[in-house]
C-alpha positions as a Markdown table, in Angstrom:
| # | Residue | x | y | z |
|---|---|---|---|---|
| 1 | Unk | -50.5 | -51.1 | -18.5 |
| 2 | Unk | -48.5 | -51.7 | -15.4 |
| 3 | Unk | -48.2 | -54.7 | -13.3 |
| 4 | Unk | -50.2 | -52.3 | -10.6 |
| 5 | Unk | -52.7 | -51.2 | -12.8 |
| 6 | Unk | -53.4 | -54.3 | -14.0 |
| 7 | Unk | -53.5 | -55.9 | -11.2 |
| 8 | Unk | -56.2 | -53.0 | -9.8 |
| 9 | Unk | -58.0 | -53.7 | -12.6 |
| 10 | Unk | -58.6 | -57.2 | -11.7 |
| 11 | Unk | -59.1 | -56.3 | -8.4 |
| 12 | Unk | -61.4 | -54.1 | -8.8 |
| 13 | Unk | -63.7 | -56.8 | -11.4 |
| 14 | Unk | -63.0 | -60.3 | -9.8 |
| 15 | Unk | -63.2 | -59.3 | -6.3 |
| 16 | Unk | -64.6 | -55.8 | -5.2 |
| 17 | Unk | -67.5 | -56.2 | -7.8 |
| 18 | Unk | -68.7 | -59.6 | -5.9 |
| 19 | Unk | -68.5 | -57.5 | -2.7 |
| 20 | Unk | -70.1 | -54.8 | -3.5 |
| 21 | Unk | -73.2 | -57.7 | -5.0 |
| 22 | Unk | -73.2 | -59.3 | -1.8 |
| 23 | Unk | -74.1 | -55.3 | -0.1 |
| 24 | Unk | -70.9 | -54.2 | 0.8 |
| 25 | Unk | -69.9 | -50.3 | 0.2 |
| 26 | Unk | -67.1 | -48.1 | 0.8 |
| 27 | Unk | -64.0 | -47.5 | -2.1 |
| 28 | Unk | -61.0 | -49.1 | -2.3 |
| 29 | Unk | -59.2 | -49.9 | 0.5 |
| 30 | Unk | -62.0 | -50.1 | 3.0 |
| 31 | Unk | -65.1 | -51.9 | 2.7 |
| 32 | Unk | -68.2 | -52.2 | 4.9 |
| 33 | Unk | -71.9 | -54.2 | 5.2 |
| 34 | Unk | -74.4 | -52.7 | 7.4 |
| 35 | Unk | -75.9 | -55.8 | 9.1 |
| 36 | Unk | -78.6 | -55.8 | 12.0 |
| 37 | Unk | -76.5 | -56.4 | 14.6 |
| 38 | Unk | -72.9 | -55.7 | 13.2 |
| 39 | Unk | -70.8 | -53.5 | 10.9 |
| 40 | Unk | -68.9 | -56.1 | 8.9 |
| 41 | Unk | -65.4 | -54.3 | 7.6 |
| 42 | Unk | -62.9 | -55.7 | 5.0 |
| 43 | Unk | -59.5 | -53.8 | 4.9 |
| 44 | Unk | -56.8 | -53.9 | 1.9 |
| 45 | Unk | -53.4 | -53.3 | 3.4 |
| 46 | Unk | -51.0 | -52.9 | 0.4 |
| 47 | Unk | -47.1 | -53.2 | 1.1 |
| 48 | Unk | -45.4 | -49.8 | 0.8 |
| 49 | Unk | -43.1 | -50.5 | -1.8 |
| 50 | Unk | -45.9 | -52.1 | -3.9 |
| 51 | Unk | -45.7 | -55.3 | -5.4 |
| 52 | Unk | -48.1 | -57.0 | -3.0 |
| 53 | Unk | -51.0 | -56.8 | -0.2 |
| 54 | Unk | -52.9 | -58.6 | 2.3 |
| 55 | Unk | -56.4 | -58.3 | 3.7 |
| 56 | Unk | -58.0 | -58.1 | 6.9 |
| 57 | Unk | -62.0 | -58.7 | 7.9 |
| 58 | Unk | -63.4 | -57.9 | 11.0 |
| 59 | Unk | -66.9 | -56.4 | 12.5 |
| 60 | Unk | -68.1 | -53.7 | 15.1 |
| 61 | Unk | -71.6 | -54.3 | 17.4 |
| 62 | Unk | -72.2 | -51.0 | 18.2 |
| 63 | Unk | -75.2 | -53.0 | 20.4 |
| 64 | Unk | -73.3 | -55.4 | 22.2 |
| 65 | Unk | -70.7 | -55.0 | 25.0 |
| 66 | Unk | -68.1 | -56.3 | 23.0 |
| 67 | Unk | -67.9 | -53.5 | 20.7 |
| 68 | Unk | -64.4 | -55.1 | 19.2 |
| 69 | Unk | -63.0 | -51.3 | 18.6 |
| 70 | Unk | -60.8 | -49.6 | 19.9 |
| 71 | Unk | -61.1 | -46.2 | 18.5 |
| 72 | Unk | -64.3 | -45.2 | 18.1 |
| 73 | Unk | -65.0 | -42.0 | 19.4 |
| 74 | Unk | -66.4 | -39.5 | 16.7 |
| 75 | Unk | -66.3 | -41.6 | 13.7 |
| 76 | Unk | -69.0 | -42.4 | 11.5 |
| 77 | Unk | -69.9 | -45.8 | 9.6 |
| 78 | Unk | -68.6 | -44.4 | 6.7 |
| 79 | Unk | -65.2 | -44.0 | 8.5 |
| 80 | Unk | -64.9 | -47.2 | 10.3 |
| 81 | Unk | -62.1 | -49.3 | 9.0 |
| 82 | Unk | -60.9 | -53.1 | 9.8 |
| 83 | Unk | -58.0 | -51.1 | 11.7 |
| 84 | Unk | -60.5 | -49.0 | 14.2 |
| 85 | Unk | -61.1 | -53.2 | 15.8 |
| 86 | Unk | -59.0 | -55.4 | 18.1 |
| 87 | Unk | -59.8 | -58.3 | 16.8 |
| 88 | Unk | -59.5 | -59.0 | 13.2 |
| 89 | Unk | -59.0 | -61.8 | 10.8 |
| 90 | Unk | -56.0 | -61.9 | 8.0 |
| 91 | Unk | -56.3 | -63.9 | 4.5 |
| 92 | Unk | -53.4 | -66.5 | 4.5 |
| 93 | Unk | -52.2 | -64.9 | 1.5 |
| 94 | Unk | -50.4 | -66.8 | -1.2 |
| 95 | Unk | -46.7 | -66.1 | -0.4 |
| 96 | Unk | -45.1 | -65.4 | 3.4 |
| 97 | Unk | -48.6 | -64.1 | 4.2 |
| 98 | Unk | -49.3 | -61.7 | 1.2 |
| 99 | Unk | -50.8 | -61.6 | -1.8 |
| 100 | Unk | -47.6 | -60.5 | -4.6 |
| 101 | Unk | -48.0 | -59.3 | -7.8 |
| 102 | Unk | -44.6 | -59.3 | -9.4 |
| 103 | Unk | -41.9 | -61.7 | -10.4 |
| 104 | Unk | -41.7 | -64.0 | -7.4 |
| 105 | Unk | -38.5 | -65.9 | -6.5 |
| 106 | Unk | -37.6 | -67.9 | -3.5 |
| 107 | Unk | -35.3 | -69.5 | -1.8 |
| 108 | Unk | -36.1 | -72.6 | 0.9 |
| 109 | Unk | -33.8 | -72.0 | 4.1 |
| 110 | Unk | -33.1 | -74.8 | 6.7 |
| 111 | Unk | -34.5 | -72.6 | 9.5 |
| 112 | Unk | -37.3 | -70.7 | 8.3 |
| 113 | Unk | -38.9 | -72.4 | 5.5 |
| 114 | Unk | -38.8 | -69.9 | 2.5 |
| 115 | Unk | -37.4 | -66.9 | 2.0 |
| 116 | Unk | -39.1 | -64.5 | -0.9 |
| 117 | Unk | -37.7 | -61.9 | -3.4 |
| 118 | Unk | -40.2 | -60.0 | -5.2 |
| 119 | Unk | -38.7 | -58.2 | -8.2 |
| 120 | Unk | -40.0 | -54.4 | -9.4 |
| 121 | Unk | -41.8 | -54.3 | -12.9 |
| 122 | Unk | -38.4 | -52.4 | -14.0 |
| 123 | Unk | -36.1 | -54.9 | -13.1 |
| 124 | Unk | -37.8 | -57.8 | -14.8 |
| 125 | Unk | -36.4 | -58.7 | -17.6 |
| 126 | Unk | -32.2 | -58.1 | -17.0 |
| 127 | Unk | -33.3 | -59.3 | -13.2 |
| 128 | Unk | -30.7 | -62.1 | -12.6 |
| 129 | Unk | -31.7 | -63.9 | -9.0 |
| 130 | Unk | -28.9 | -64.6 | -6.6 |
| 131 | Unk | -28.0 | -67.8 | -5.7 |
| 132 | Unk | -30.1 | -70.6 | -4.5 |
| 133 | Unk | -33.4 | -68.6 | -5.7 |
| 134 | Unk | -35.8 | -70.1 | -7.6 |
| 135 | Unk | -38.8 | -68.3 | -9.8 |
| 136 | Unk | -42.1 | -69.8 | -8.7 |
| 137 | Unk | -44.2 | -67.1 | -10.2 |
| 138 | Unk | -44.2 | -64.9 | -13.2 |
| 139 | Unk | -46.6 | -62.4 | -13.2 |
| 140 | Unk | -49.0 | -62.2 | -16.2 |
| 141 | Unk | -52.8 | -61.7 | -16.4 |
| 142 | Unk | -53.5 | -65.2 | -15.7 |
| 143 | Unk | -51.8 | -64.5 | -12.4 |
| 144 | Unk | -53.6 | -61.4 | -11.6 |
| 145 | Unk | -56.6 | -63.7 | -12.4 |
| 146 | Unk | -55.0 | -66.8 | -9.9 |
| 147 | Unk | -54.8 | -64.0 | -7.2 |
| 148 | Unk | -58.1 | -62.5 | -7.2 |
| 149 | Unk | -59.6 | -66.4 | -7.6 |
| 150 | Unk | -57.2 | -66.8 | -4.2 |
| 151 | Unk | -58.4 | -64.0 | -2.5 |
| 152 | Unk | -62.3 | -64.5 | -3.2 |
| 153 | Unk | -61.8 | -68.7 | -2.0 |
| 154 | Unk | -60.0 | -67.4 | 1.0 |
| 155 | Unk | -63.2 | -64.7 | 2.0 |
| 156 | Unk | -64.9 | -68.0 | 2.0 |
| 157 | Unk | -62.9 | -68.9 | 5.2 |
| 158 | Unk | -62.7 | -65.4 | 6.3 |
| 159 | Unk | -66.3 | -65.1 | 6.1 |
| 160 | Unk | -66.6 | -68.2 | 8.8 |
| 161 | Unk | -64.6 | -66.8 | 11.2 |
| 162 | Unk | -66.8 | -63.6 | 10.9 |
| 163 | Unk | -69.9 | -65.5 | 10.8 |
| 164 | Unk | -68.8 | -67.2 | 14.3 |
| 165 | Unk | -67.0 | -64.1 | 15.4 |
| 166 | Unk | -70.4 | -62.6 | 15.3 |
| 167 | Unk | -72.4 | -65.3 | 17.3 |
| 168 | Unk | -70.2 | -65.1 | 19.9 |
| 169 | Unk | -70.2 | -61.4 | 20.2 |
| 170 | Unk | -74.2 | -60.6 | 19.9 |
């Protein structure tokens, strides 16, 4: 299995499952609850080489005047996505913002804090870091596991925002 699929894997059983309990629908990336007054949408954004991926939540209130989307015209709920809204909320990640599944080196800077180097599944093992970089995470199943625990404590804060988010906006 590949650091992808098995990282979908775990996805898919630590954190989509609980979603879809909670009465979220949709597949994998996008995700949406039907509440009374609100669509509430969670969004997977994974980076295009691979290797890592952040979330977004947000909501629509097709009832309000604050509708929060910006292209709605013609779509249905089934098609609404976190990136339809203006205003949206991001998971802190783990890492520079995102969520990586690979071998994770870094290096601290005097400027920017630290500066990351994820390294490809088929590099792994004759992978030698340059200089100053450090390995801070080598990806197994207990990381995949570490991840998915991170994202599902961090929809604990995203899930506040939304909950105030949609106070203000009903």
């Amino acid at each position: 299995m590949t650091n992808n699929e098995k990282m979908k894997s775990y996805f898919k059983k630590l954190v989509i499952a609980p979603l879809f309990e909670e009465g979220f629908t949709g597949k994998y990336p996008h995700f949406r609850r039907v509440q009374k007054d609100c669509i509430e949408l969670i969004s997977v954004q994974t980076n295009k080489w691979g290797g890592s991926f952040t979330i977004e939540v947000s909501a629509v209130f097709p009832n309000s005047n604050n509708k929060n989307y910006a292209q709605w015209e013609g779509l249905t709920v089934n098609q609404l996505t976190v990136w339809n809204t203006n205003e949206r909320y991001r998971l802190k990640g783990m890492y520079n913002g995102w969520f990586y599944y690979r071998n994770l080196y870094a290096k601290r800077t005097l400027l920017f804090g630290k500066n990351y180097y994820d390294v490809p599944e088929k590099h792994a093992f004759d992978f030698i870091p340059p200089r100053g970089y450090k390995l801070v995470q080598k990806f197994d199943d207990n990381t995949a596991i570490e991840i998915c625990n991170e994202v599902n404590k961090q929809f604990f804060k995203a899930f506040k925002w939304l909950n105030r988010f949609e106070k203000r906006n009903k």
